[in-house]
Amino acid sequence: MALAAGPASAATPPRKAGVSNAVYFVHGIDWKHGSPYHAKQDCKSVWGKAMSDLRTKGWTGKFVTWGYYKNDVNCTRKVNGNLQTRIQELGRLLAWDIYNNYSKHGKKVDVVGHSMGGQVIRAAITGVNKYGRTSSQWPDYIYVEDAVTFSSPFTGSNWATACTAAYTYKQCSDLRPGSGFLSWAGQNPQSKMKTDWTLIGAGDDDAVTSGSAIGMNAKHKVVYNSGQGLEHSTIKNAGGNGLWSYKFSDNNGRTWSPNRDRHAPVRYAYEAMRAPAAW
């Protein structure tokens, strides 16, 4: 079903450093259920630590926790999806939410995704690029300034293959290596105002390898070294002023450097969103 569009095009907002953008947070999959309709995430529990740390660091913009399961709780907004709702469809719904609340008013946003949430973001921007001007099912454009992902399976994950075999859920199928969704999704998809991507992974993550977590064309890539406890569910929570060991690339992985400022993962996300022109 198409959603009502606003004006044909709002003036494109400029890219500039700052901490006042609204930030969307998109959670990951919840797949260990006997029924696809039992999936549920608590947005406050998933994102509470990250949001608190970003506030402590100085972020002033609104935080929007966006849920996609019918049973989700404590989310700013949610849609009534389940484990059989395709990621492309979730991306479409996210794109409309961003458009109706921000883009059509000439406002830009930043987006942060964990695990499958990063692929929902990727689908939102890809779908607008592919269909926005030709289909009323998608908005014509969205304004996303920065996108940051934590342990998102850009090239798929073996757990998704196992999940598909055990449960046949479409969201698991979409995240299998070589899936139709991953073939469809864009490499470094860009919103109308251009979008700066930062992909973050960790050597300790047993669910999504660091190679998959940075497995899309993107200017900024970060891999945290093993032995620091940054597992799949915890990487998005790690903030504060502690020192961390990682390597980073600011040229799509062509060259890598060891620690620069030794930011925690959430603090790295803060810097990625704060200073897009210099980042």
mmCIF file of N, CA and C in Angstrom, residues 168-247:
data_model
loop_
_atom_site.group_PDB
_atom_site.id
_atom_site.type_symbol
_atom_site.label_atom_id
_atom_site.label_comp_id
_atom_site.label_asym_id
_atom_site.label_seq_id
_atom_site.Cartn_x
_atom_site.Cartn_y
_atom_site.Cartn_z
ATOM 1 N N THR A 168 12.751 -21.602 8.338
ATOM 2 C CA THR A 168 12.287 -21.093 7.030
ATOM 3 C C THR A 168 11.765 -19.664 7.092
ATOM 4 N N TYR A 169 12.263 -18.862 8.024
ATOM 5 C CA TYR A 169 11.813 -17.477 8.117
ATOM 6 C C TYR A 169 12.440 -16.653 6.997
ATOM 7 N N LYS A 170 11.652 -15.780 6.398
ATOM 8 C CA LYS A 170 12.120 -15.000 5.258
ATOM 9 C C LYS A 170 13.222 -14.018 5.639
ATOM 10 N N GLN A 171 13.171 -13.473 6.850
ATOM 11 C CA GLN A 171 14.237 -12.556 7.251
ATOM 12 C C GLN A 171 15.567 -13.287 7.362
ATOM 13 N N CYS A 172 15.555 -14.519 7.866
ATOM 14 C CA CYS A 172 16.782 -15.314 7.896
ATOM 15 C C CYS A 172 17.255 -15.609 6.477
ATOM 16 N N SER A 173 16.321 -15.963 5.611
ATOM 17 C CA SER A 173 16.669 -16.256 4.223
ATOM 18 C C SER A 173 17.316 -15.058 3.546
ATOM 19 N N ASP A 174 16.804 -13.868 3.826
ATOM 20 C CA ASP A 174 17.364 -12.654 3.228
ATOM 21 C C ASP A 174 18.813 -12.420 3.638
ATOM 22 N N LEU A 175 19.198 -12.930 4.802
ATOM 23 C CA LEU A 175 20.538 -12.664 5.333
ATOM 24 C C LEU A 175 21.523 -13.791 5.057
ATOM 25 N N ARG A 176 21.121 -14.790 4.292
ATOM 26 C CA ARG A 176 22.048 -15.845 3.892
ATOM 27 C C ARG A 176 23.066 -15.310 2.887
ATOM 28 N N PRO A 177 24.310 -15.777 2.935
ATOM 29 C CA PRO A 177 25.266 -15.379 1.902
ATOM 30 C C PRO A 177 24.726 -15.707 0.512
ATOM 31 N N GLY A 178 24.805 -14.738 -0.387
ATOM 32 C CA GLY A 178 24.345 -14.943 -1.748
ATOM 33 C C GLY A 178 22.847 -14.850 -1.947
ATOM 34 N N SER A 179 22.119 -14.373 -0.958
ATOM 35 C CA SER A 179 20.659 -14.301 -1.066
ATOM 36 C C SER A 179 20.228 -13.295 -2.123
ATOM 37 N N GLY A 180 18.985 -13.420 -2.545
ATOM 38 C CA GLY A 180 18.447 -12.463 -3.501
ATOM 39 C C GLY A 180 18.434 -11.054 -2.953
ATOM 40 N N PHE A 181 18.123 -10.923 -1.669
ATOM 41 C CA PHE A 181 18.120 -9.588 -1.077
ATOM 42 C C PHE A 181 19.505 -8.962 -1.120
ATOM 43 N N LEU A 182 20.529 -9.707 -0.715
ATOM 44 C CA LEU A 182 21.875 -9.140 -0.690
ATOM 45 C C LEU A 182 22.365 -8.809 -2.093
ATOM 46 N N SER A 183 21.906 -9.560 -3.090
ATOM 47 C CA SER A 183 22.256 -9.231 -4.474
ATOM 48 C C SER A 183 21.552 -7.962 -4.932
ATOM 49 N N TRP A 184 20.336 -7.748 -4.436
ATOM 50 C CA TRP A 184 19.548 -6.562 -4.803
ATOM 51 C C TRP A 184 20.070 -5.302 -4.123
ATOM 52 N N ALA A 185 20.499 -5.426 -2.884
ATOM 53 C CA ALA A 185 20.867 -4.253 -2.082
ATOM 54 C C ALA A 185 22.075 -3.535 -2.675
ATOM 55 N N GLY A 186 22.058 -2.229 -2.599
ATOM 56 C CA GLY A 186 23.100 -1.423 -3.218
ATOM 57 C C GLY A 186 24.425 -1.466 -2.484
ATOM 58 N N GLN A 187 25.488 -1.218 -3.236
ATOM 59 C CA GLN A 187 26.808 -1.032 -2.658
ATOM 60 C C GLN A 187 27.008 0.461 -2.405
ATOM 61 N N ASN A 188 27.037 0.843 -1.138
ATOM 62 C CA ASN A 188 27.163 2.251 -0.771
ATOM 63 C C ASN A 188 26.002 3.085 -1.309
ATOM 64 N N PRO A 189 24.765 2.688 -1.041
ATOM 65 C CA PRO A 189 23.618 3.454 -1.548
ATOM 66 C C PRO A 189 23.597 4.863 -0.974
ATOM 67 N N GLN A 190 23.182 5.805 -1.801
ATOM 68 C CA GLN A 190 23.232 7.216 -1.439
ATOM 69 C C GLN A 190 21.841 7.842 -1.443
ATOM 70 N N SER A 191 21.529 8.575 -0.381
ATOM 71 C CA SER A 191 20.289 9.341 -0.368
ATOM 72 C C SER A 191 20.464 10.585 -1.229
ATOM 73 N N LYS A 192 19.410 11.368 -1.368
ATOM 74 C CA LYS A 192 19.458 12.524 -2.264
ATOM 75 C C LYS A 192 20.528 13.527 -1.856
ATOM 76 N N MET A 193 20.814 13.645 -0.552
ATOM 77 C CA MET A 193 21.814 14.608 -0.095
ATOM 78 C C MET A 193 23.211 13.985 -0.013
ATOM 79 N N LYS A 194 23.358 12.740 -0.440
ATOM 80 C CA LYS A 194 24.566 11.940 -0.295
ATOM 81 C C LYS A 194 24.678 11.472 1.156
ATOM 82 N N THR A 195 25.199 10.281 1.319
ATOM 83 C CA THR A 195 25.228 9.630 2.627
ATOM 84 C C THR A 195 26.613 9.071 2.889
ATOM 85 N N ASP A 196 27.159 9.375 4.049
ATOM 86 C CA ASP A 196 28.477 8.896 4.450
ATOM 87 C C ASP A 196 28.293 7.681 5.359
ATOM 88 N N TRP A 197 28.805 6.543 4.918
ATOM 89 C CA TRP A 197 28.648 5.289 5.652
ATOM 90 C C TRP A 197 29.875 4.992 6.507
ATOM 91 N N THR A 198 29.647 4.483 7.713
ATOM 92 C CA THR A 198 30.699 3.962 8.583
ATOM 93 C C THR A 198 30.272 2.575 9.045
ATOM 94 N N LEU A 199 31.061 1.554 8.718
ATOM 95 C CA LEU A 199 30.745 0.166 9.047
ATOM 96 C C LEU A 199 31.671 -0.309 10.157
ATOM 97 N N ILE A 200 31.095 -0.843 11.228
ATOM 98 C CA ILE A 200 31.859 -1.244 12.406
ATOM 99 C C ILE A 200 31.640 -2.727 12.677
ATOM 100 N N GLY A 201 32.730 -3.470 12.838
ATOM 101 C CA GLY A 201 32.669 -4.886 13.177
ATOM 102 C C GLY A 201 33.681 -5.221 14.247
ATOM 103 N N ALA A 202 33.690 -6.491 14.679
ATOM 104 C CA ALA A 202 34.590 -6.895 15.760
ATOM 105 C C ALA A 202 35.031 -8.336 15.584
ATOM 106 N N GLY A 203 36.277 -8.594 15.949
ATOM 107 C CA GLY A 203 36.818 -9.936 15.844
ATOM 108 C C GLY A 203 36.182 -10.928 16.788
ATOM 109 N N ASP A 204 35.589 -10.460 17.882
ATOM 110 C CA ASP A 204 34.957 -11.350 18.856
ATOM 111 C C ASP A 204 33.543 -11.763 18.467
ATOM 112 N N ASP A 205 32.996 -11.199 17.420
ATOM 113 C CA ASP A 205 31.609 -11.464 17.034
ATOM 114 C C ASP A 205 31.515 -12.826 16.356
ATOM 115 N N ASP A 206 30.798 -13.761 16.991
ATOM 116 C CA ASP A 206 30.651 -15.101 16.438
ATOM 117 C C ASP A 206 29.446 -15.233 15.512
ATOM 118 N N ALA A 207 28.583 -14.229 15.485
ATOM 119 C CA ALA A 207 27.383 -14.302 14.649
ATOM 120 C C ALA A 207 27.601 -13.670 13.282
ATOM 121 N N VAL A 208 28.274 -12.523 13.263
ATOM 122 C CA VAL A 208 28.576 -11.813 12.016
ATOM 123 C C VAL A 208 30.074 -11.553 11.989
ATOM 124 N N THR A 209 30.775 -12.173 11.069
ATOM 125 C CA THR A 209 32.218 -11.990 11.004
ATOM 126 C C THR A 209 32.558 -10.533 10.719
ATOM 127 N N SER A 210 33.752 -10.139 11.115
ATOM 128 C CA SER A 210 34.168 -8.764 10.839
ATOM 129 C C SER A 210 34.219 -8.505 9.340
ATOM 130 N N GLY A 211 34.548 -9.537 8.559
ATOM 131 C CA GLY A 211 34.573 -9.362 7.110
ATOM 132 C C GLY A 211 33.209 -9.042 6.541
ATOM 133 N N SER A 212 32.172 -9.704 7.053
ATOM 134 C CA SER A 212 30.818 -9.407 6.598
ATOM 135 C C SER A 212 30.349 -8.057 7.117
ATOM 136 N N ALA A 213 30.748 -7.714 8.346
ATOM 137 C CA ALA A 213 30.327 -6.442 8.949
ATOM 138 C C ALA A 213 30.853 -5.233 8.188
ATOM 139 N N ILE A 214 31.954 -5.401 7.458
ATOM 140 C CA ILE A 214 32.498 -4.296 6.662
ATOM 141 C C ILE A 214 32.440 -4.623 5.166
ATOM 142 N N GLY A 215 31.567 -5.574 4.807
ATOM 143 C CA GLY A 215 31.562 -6.117 3.456
ATOM 144 C C GLY A 215 30.727 -5.367 2.439
ATOM 145 N N MET A 216 30.704 -4.056 2.527
ATOM 146 C CA MET A 216 30.065 -3.211 1.518
ATOM 147 C C MET A 216 31.001 -2.060 1.213
ATOM 148 N N ASN A 217 30.919 -1.520 0.013
ATOM 149 C CA ASN A 217 31.712 -0.338 -0.293
ATOM 150 C C ASN A 217 31.314 0.796 0.642
ATOM 151 N N ALA A 218 32.265 1.319 1.377
ATOM 152 C CA ALA A 218 32.009 2.418 2.306
ATOM 153 C C ALA A 218 33.332 3.098 2.608
ATOM 154 N N LYS A 219 33.303 4.400 2.723
ATOM 155 C CA LYS A 219 34.533 5.141 2.968
ATOM 156 C C LYS A 219 35.171 4.746 4.288
ATOM 157 N N HIS A 220 34.343 4.588 5.322
ATOM 158 C CA HIS A 220 34.874 4.366 6.667
ATOM 159 C C HIS A 220 34.556 2.960 7.147
ATOM 160 N N LYS A 221 35.598 2.241 7.552
ATOM 161 C CA LYS A 221 35.449 0.890 8.077
ATOM 162 C C LYS A 221 36.305 0.752 9.331
ATOM 163 N N VAL A 222 35.752 0.061 10.328
ATOM 164 C CA VAL A 222 36.436 -0.115 11.607
ATOM 165 C C VAL A 222 36.286 -1.566 12.040
ATOM 166 N N VAL A 223 37.386 -2.198 12.439
ATOM 167 C CA VAL A 223 37.337 -3.557 12.970
ATOM 168 C C VAL A 223 38.037 -3.565 14.323
ATOM 169 N N TYR A 224 37.291 -3.865 15.375
ATOM 170 C CA TYR A 224 37.852 -3.959 16.719
ATOM 171 C C TYR A 224 38.515 -5.317 16.897
ATOM 172 N N ASN A 225 39.694 -5.307 17.485
ATOM 173 C CA ASN A 225 40.468 -6.526 17.645
ATOM 174 C C ASN A 225 39.802 -7.489 18.622
ATOM 175 N N SER A 226 40.125 -8.770 18.479
ATOM 176 C CA SER A 226 39.578 -9.800 19.356
ATOM 177 C C SER A 226 40.088 -9.629 20.783
ATOM 178 N N GLY A 227 39.395 -10.259 21.713
ATOM 179 C CA GLY A 227 39.815 -10.257 23.104
ATOM 180 C C GLY A 227 39.327 -9.083 23.918
ATOM 181 N N GLN A 228 38.363 -8.316 23.389
ATOM 182 C CA GLN A 228 37.856 -7.150 24.114
ATOM 183 C C GLN A 228 36.387 -7.294 24.520
ATOM 184 N N GLY A 229 35.823 -8.479 24.285
ATOM 185 C CA GLY A 229 34.456 -8.740 24.705
ATOM 186 C C GLY A 229 33.389 -8.094 23.854
ATOM 187 N N LEU A 230 33.747 -7.680 22.647
ATOM 188 C CA LEU A 230 32.763 -7.035 21.772
ATOM 189 C C LEU A 230 32.063 -8.101 20.936
ATOM 190 N N GLU A 231 31.123 -8.775 21.569
ATOM 191 C CA GLU A 231 30.359 -9.807 20.896
ATOM 192 C C GLU A 231 29.174 -9.185 20.161
ATOM 193 N N HIS A 232 28.418 -10.024 19.478
ATOM 194 C CA HIS A 232 27.393 -9.496 18.579
ATOM 195 C C HIS A 232 26.378 -8.607 19.291
ATOM 196 N N SER A 233 25.959 -9.002 20.460
ATOM 197 C CA SER A 233 24.919 -8.240 21.153
ATOM 198 C C SER A 233 25.464 -7.086 21.978
ATOM 199 N N THR A 234 26.786 -7.038 22.189
ATOM 200 C CA THR A 234 27.347 -6.025 23.089
ATOM 201 C C THR A 234 28.056 -4.881 22.378
ATOM 202 N N ILE A 235 28.415 -5.053 21.126
ATOM 203 C CA ILE A 235 29.205 -4.026 20.445
ATOM 204 C C ILE A 235 28.473 -2.692 20.392
ATOM 205 N N LYS A 236 27.159 -2.728 20.244
ATOM 206 C CA LYS A 236 26.367 -1.492 20.152
ATOM 207 C C LYS A 236 26.209 -0.788 21.497
ATOM 208 N N ASN A 237 26.621 -1.451 22.589
ATOM 209 C CA ASN A 237 26.480 -0.874 23.929
ATOM 210 C C ASN A 237 27.755 -0.227 24.439
ATOM 211 N N ALA A 238 28.873 -0.484 23.793
ATOM 212 C CA ALA A 238 30.180 -0.102 24.337
ATOM 213 C C ALA A 238 30.484 1.366 24.067
ATOM 214 N N GLY A 239 30.429 2.172 25.120
ATOM 215 C CA GLY A 239 30.734 3.596 25.005
ATOM 216 C C GLY A 239 31.737 4.006 26.063
ATOM 217 N N GLY A 240 31.689 5.257 26.453
ATOM 218 C CA GLY A 240 32.583 5.743 27.489
ATOM 219 C C GLY A 240 33.934 6.164 26.959
ATOM 220 N N ASN A 241 34.806 6.512 27.893
ATOM 221 C CA ASN A 241 36.110 7.081 27.548
ATOM 222 C C ASN A 241 37.247 6.075 27.579
ATOM 223 N N GLY A 242 36.934 4.790 27.704
ATOM 224 C CA GLY A 242 37.985 3.786 27.744
ATOM 225 C C GLY A 242 38.748 3.683 26.433
ATOM 226 N N LEU A 243 39.887 3.028 26.495
ATOM 227 C CA LEU A 243 40.739 2.859 25.318
ATOM 228 C C LEU A 243 40.500 1.485 24.701
ATOM 229 N N TRP A 244 40.375 1.463 23.399
ATOM 230 C CA TRP A 244 40.059 0.242 22.679
ATOM 231 C C TRP A 244 41.061 0.025 21.546
ATOM 232 N N SER A 245 41.233 -1.231 21.188
ATOM 233 C CA SER A 245 42.177 -1.601 20.137
ATOM 234 C C SER A 245 41.414 -1.955 18.860
ATOM 235 N N TYR A 246 41.778 -1.306 17.759
ATOM 236 C CA TYR A 246 41.097 -1.559 16.494
ATOM 237 C C TYR A 246 41.971 -1.105 15.338
ATOM 238 N N LYS A 247 41.554 -1.452 14.137
ATOM 239 C CA LYS A 247 42.136 -0.881 12.930
ATOM 240 C C LYS A 247 41.027 -0.161 12.186
#
